[in-house]
Tab-separated table of C-alpha atoms and ligand atoms in Angstrom:
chain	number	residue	atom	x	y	z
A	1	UNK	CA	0.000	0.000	0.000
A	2	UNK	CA	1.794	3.217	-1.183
A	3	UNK	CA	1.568	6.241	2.067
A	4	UNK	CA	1.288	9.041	1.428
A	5	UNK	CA	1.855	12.715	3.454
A	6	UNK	CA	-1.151	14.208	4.532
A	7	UNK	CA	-0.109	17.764	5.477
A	8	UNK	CA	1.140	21.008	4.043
A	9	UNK	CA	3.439	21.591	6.468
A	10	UNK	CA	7.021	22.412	4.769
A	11	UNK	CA	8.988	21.228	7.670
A	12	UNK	CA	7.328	17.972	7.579
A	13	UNK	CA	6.899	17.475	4.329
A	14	UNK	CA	10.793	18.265	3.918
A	15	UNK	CA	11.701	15.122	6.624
A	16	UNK	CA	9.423	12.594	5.667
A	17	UNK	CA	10.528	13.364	1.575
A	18	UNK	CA	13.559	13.009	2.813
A	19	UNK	CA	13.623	9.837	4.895
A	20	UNK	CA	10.244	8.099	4.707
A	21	UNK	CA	9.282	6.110	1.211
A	22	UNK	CA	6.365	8.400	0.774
A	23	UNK	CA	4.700	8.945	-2.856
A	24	UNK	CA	2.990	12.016	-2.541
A	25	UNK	CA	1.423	14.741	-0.302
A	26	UNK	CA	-2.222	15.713	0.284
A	27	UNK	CA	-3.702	18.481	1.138
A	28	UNK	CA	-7.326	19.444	1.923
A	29	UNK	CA	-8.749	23.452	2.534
A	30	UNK	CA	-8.456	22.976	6.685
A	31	UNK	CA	-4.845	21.321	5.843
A	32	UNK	CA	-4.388	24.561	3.569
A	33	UNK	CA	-5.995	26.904	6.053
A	34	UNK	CA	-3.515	26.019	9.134
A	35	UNK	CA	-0.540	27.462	7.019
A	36	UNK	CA	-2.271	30.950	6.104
A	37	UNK	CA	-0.227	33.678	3.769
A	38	UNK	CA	0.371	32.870	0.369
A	39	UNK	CA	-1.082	29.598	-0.244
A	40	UNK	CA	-0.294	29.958	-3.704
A	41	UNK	CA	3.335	30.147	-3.142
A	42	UNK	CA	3.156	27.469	-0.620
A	43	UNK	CA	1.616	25.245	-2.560
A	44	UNK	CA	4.469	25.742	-5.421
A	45	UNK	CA	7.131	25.080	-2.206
A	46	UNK	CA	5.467	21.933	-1.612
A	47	UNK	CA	6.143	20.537	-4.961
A	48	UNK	CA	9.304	21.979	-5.432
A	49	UNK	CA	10.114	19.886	-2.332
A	50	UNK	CA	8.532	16.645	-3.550
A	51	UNK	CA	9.770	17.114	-7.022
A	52	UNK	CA	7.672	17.105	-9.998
A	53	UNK	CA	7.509	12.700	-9.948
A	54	UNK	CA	5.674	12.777	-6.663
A	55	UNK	CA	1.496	13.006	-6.462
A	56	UNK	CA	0.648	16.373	-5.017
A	57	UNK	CA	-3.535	16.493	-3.928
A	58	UNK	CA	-5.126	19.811	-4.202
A	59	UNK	CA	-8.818	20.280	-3.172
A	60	UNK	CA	-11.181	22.914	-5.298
A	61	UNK	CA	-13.022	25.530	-3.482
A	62	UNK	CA	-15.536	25.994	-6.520
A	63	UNK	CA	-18.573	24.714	-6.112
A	64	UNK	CA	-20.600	25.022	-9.497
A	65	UNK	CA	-20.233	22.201	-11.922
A	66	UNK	CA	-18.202	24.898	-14.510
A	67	UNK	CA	-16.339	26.428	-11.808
A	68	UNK	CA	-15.047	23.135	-10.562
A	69	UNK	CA	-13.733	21.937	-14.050
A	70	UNK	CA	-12.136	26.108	-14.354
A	71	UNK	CA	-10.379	25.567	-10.937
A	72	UNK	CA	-9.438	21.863	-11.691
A	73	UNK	CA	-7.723	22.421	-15.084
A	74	UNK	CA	-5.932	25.488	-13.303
A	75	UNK	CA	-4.352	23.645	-10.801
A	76	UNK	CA	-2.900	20.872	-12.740
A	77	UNK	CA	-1.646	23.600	-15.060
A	78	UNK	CA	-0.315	25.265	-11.965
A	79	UNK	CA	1.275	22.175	-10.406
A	80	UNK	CA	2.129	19.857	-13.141
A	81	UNK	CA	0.973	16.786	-14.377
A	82	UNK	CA	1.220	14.760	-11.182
A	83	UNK	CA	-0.978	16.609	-9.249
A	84	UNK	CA	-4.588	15.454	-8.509
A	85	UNK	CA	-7.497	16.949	-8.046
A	86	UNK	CA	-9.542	16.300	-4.958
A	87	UNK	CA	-13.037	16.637	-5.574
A	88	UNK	CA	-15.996	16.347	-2.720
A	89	UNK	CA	-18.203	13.286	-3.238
A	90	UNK	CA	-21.353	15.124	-4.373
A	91	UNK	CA	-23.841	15.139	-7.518
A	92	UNK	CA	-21.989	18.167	-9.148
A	93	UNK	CA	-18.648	16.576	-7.720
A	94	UNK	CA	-19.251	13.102	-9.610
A	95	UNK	CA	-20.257	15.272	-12.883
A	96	UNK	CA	-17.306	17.301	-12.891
A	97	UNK	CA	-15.519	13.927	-12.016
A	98	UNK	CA	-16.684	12.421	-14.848
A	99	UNK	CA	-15.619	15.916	-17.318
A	100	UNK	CA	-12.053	15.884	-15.912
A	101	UNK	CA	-11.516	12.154	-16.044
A	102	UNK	CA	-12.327	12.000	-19.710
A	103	UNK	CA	-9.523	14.685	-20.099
A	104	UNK	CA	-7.397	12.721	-18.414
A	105	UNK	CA	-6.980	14.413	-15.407
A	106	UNK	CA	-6.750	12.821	-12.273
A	107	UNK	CA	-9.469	13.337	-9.778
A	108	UNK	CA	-9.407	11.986	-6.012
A	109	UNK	CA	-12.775	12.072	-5.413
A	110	UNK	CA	-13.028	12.883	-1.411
A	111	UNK	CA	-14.697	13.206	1.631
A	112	UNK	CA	-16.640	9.711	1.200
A	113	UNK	CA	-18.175	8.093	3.195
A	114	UNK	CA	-19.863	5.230	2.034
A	115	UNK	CA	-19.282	2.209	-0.404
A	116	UNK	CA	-21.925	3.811	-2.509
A	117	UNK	CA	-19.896	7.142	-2.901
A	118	UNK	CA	-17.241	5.147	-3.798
A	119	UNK	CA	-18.920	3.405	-6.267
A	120	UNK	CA	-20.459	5.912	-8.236
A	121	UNK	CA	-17.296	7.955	-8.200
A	122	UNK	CA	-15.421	5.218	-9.688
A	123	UNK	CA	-17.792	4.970	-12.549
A	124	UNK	CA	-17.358	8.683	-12.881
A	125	UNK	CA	-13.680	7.736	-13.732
A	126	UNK	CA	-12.187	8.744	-10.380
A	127	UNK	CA	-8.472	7.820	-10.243
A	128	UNK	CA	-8.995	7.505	-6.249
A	129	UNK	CA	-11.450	7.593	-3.779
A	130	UNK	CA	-10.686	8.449	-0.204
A	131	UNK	CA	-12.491	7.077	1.980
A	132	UNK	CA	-12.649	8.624	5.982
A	133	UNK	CA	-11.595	5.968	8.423
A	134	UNK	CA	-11.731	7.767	11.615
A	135	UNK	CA	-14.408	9.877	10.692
A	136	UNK	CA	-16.601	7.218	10.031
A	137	UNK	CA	-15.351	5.511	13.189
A	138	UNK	CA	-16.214	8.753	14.990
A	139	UNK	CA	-20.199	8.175	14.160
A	140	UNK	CA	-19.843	4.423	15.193
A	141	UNK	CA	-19.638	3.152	11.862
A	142	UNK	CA	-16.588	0.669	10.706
A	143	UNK	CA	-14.559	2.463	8.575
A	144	UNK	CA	-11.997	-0.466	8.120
A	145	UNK	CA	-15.039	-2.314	6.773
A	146	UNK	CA	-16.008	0.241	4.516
A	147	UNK	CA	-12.779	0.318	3.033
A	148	UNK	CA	-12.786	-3.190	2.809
A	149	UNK	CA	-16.823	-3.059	1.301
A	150	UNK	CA	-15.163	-0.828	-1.411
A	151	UNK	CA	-11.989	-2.635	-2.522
A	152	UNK	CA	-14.140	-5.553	-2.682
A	153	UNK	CA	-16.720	-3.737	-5.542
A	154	UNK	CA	-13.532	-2.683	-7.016
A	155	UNK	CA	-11.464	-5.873	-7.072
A	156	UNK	CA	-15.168	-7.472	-8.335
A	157	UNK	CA	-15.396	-5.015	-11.124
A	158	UNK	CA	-12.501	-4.972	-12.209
A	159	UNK	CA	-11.919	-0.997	-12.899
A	160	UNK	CA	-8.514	1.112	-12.233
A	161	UNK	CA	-9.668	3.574	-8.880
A	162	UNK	CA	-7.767	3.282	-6.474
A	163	UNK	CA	-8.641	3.396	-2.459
A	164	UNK	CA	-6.615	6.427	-1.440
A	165	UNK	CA	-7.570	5.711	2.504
A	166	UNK	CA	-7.272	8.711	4.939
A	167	UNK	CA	-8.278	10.019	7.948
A	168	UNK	CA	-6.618	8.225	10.225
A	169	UNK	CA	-5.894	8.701	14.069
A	170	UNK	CA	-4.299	5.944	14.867
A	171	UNK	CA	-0.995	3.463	13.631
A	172	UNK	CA	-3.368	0.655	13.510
A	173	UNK	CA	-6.279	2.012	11.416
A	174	UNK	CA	-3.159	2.416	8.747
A	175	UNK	CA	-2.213	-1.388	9.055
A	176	UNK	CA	-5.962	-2.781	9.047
A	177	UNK	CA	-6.350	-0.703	6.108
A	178	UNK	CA	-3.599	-2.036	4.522
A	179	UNK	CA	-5.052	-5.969	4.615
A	180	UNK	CA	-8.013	-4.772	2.835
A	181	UNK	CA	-5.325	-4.941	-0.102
A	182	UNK	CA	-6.246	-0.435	-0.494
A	183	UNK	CA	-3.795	0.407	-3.206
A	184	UNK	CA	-2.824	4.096	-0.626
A	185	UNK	CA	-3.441	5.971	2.566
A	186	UNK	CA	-2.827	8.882	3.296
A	187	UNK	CA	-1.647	9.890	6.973
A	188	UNK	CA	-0.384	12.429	9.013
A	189	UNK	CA	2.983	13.536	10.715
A	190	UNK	CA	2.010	11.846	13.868
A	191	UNK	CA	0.719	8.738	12.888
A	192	UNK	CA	3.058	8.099	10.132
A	193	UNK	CA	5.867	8.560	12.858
A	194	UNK	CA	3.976	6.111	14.789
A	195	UNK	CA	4.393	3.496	11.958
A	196	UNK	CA	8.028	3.279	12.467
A	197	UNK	CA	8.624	4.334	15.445
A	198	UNK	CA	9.208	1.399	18.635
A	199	UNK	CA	11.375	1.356	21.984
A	200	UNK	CA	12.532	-2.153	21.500
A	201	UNK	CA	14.278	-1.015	18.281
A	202	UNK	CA	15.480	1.860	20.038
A	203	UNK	CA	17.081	-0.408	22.710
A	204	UNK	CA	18.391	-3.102	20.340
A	205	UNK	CA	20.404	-0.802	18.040
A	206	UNK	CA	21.378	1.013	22.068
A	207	UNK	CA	22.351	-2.690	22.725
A	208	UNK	CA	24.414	-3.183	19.239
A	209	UNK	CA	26.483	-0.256	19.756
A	210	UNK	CA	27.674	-0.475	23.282
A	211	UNK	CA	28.897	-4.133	22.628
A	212	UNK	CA	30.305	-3.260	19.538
A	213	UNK	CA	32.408	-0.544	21.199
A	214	UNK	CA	32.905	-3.163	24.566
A	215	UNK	CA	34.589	-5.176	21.592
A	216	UNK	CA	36.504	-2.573	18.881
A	217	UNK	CA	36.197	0.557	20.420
A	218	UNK	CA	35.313	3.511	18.453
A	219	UNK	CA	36.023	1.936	15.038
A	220	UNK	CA	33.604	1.434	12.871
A	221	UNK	CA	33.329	-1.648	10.243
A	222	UNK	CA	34.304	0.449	7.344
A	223	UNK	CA	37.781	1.617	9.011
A	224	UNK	CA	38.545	-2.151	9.323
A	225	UNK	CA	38.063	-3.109	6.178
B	301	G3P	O1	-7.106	14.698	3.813
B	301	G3P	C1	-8.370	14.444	4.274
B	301	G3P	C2	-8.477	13.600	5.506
B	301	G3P	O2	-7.294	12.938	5.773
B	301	G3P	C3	-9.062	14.286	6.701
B	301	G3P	O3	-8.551	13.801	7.877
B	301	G3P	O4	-8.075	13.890	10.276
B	301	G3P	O5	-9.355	15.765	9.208
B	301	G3P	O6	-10.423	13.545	9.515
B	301	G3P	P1	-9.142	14.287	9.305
């Protein structure tokens, strides 16, 4: 399952890039909205920093069917061919879906909620659909299972969406996601540090080096050889 970062925060986005095998960033108009000033220019930083291979998801804030394709076709003009347009699971949503797709440009269809959502935006041509774990979870529905509802219809149909999963509050909603066979989630700083992250590594590698110096000292491996 490919992760990807979901924040617009440079100094984050600049670490994981940098150490974590992450394919992309996302970014959604409350991600947008905690970074204020020019969100233009930010949003150019951001894929400067990821590099023009890497999937960059930008929300519209359009809401008219004509607006949405106008906006759309802007910011894939703006931010190059890998970026993807997130687009709210609505009526006008799946028909502006369905107008971009055809163009060939890639729409992550968001905010869904239900296996139905999914559905229909994946016959509007979305590239992904992101389901909300933890929001669904937060109005006592499963939203493991409805990941797992989706990538079922998919793998039964046969078509090319993807399950971009997101939402997520905790490390294990990422790996239960993951055994649905979702081809991406999308996670935050502090869970995604939460994926690698574990005290028993910490203490083995502690353990490595003090009886590796006990035995050679301060050289290393590569000095010996
Ligand atoms: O990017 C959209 C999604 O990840 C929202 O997450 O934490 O606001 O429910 P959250």
């Amino acid at each position: 399952m490919k992760l990807i970062l979901d924040t617009a925060n440079l100094d984050d986005i600049r670490y994981f890039n940098t150490y974590y095998p992450i394919v992309g960033v996302t970014t959604n108009p409350t991600i947008l909205s905690r970074e204020g000033g020019d969100i233009v220019a930010h949003l150019h930083e951001i894929r400067k920093i990821i590099g023009d291979e890497k999937e960059l998801h930008i929300q519209v804030t359009e809401t008219e069917y004509e607006a949405i394709v106008k906006e759309a076709k802007m910011i894939v003009k703006a931010f190059g061919k890998k970026s993807f347009v997130k687009i709210p699971a609505t009526d006008i949503g799946l028909r502006a879906t369905k107008t971009l797709s055809d163009e060939g440009i890639g729409v992550t269809v968001t905010a869904v909620l239900s296996a139905g959502q999914a559905l229909l935006a994946a016959n509007a041509g979305a590239a992904y659909v992101a389901p909300y774990v933890s929001r669904l979870e937060n109005i006592c529905e499963n939203g493991v299972e409805t990941v797992a509802e989706i990538q079922q219809i998919f793998d039964a149909a046969g078509c090319d969406t993807e399950i971009l999963a997101a939402s997520f509050k905790t490390a294990r909603e990422v790996l239960e996601v993951a055994l649905t066979g979702a081809g991406a989630a999308t996670v935050a700083a502090d869970v995604m540090k939460k994926l690698l992250s574990h005290t028993t590594t910490d203490t083995s590698i502690a353990g490595f080096a003090a009886d590796w110096e006990k035995a050679f000292g301060k050289r290393t491996l590569g000095s010996m050889l």
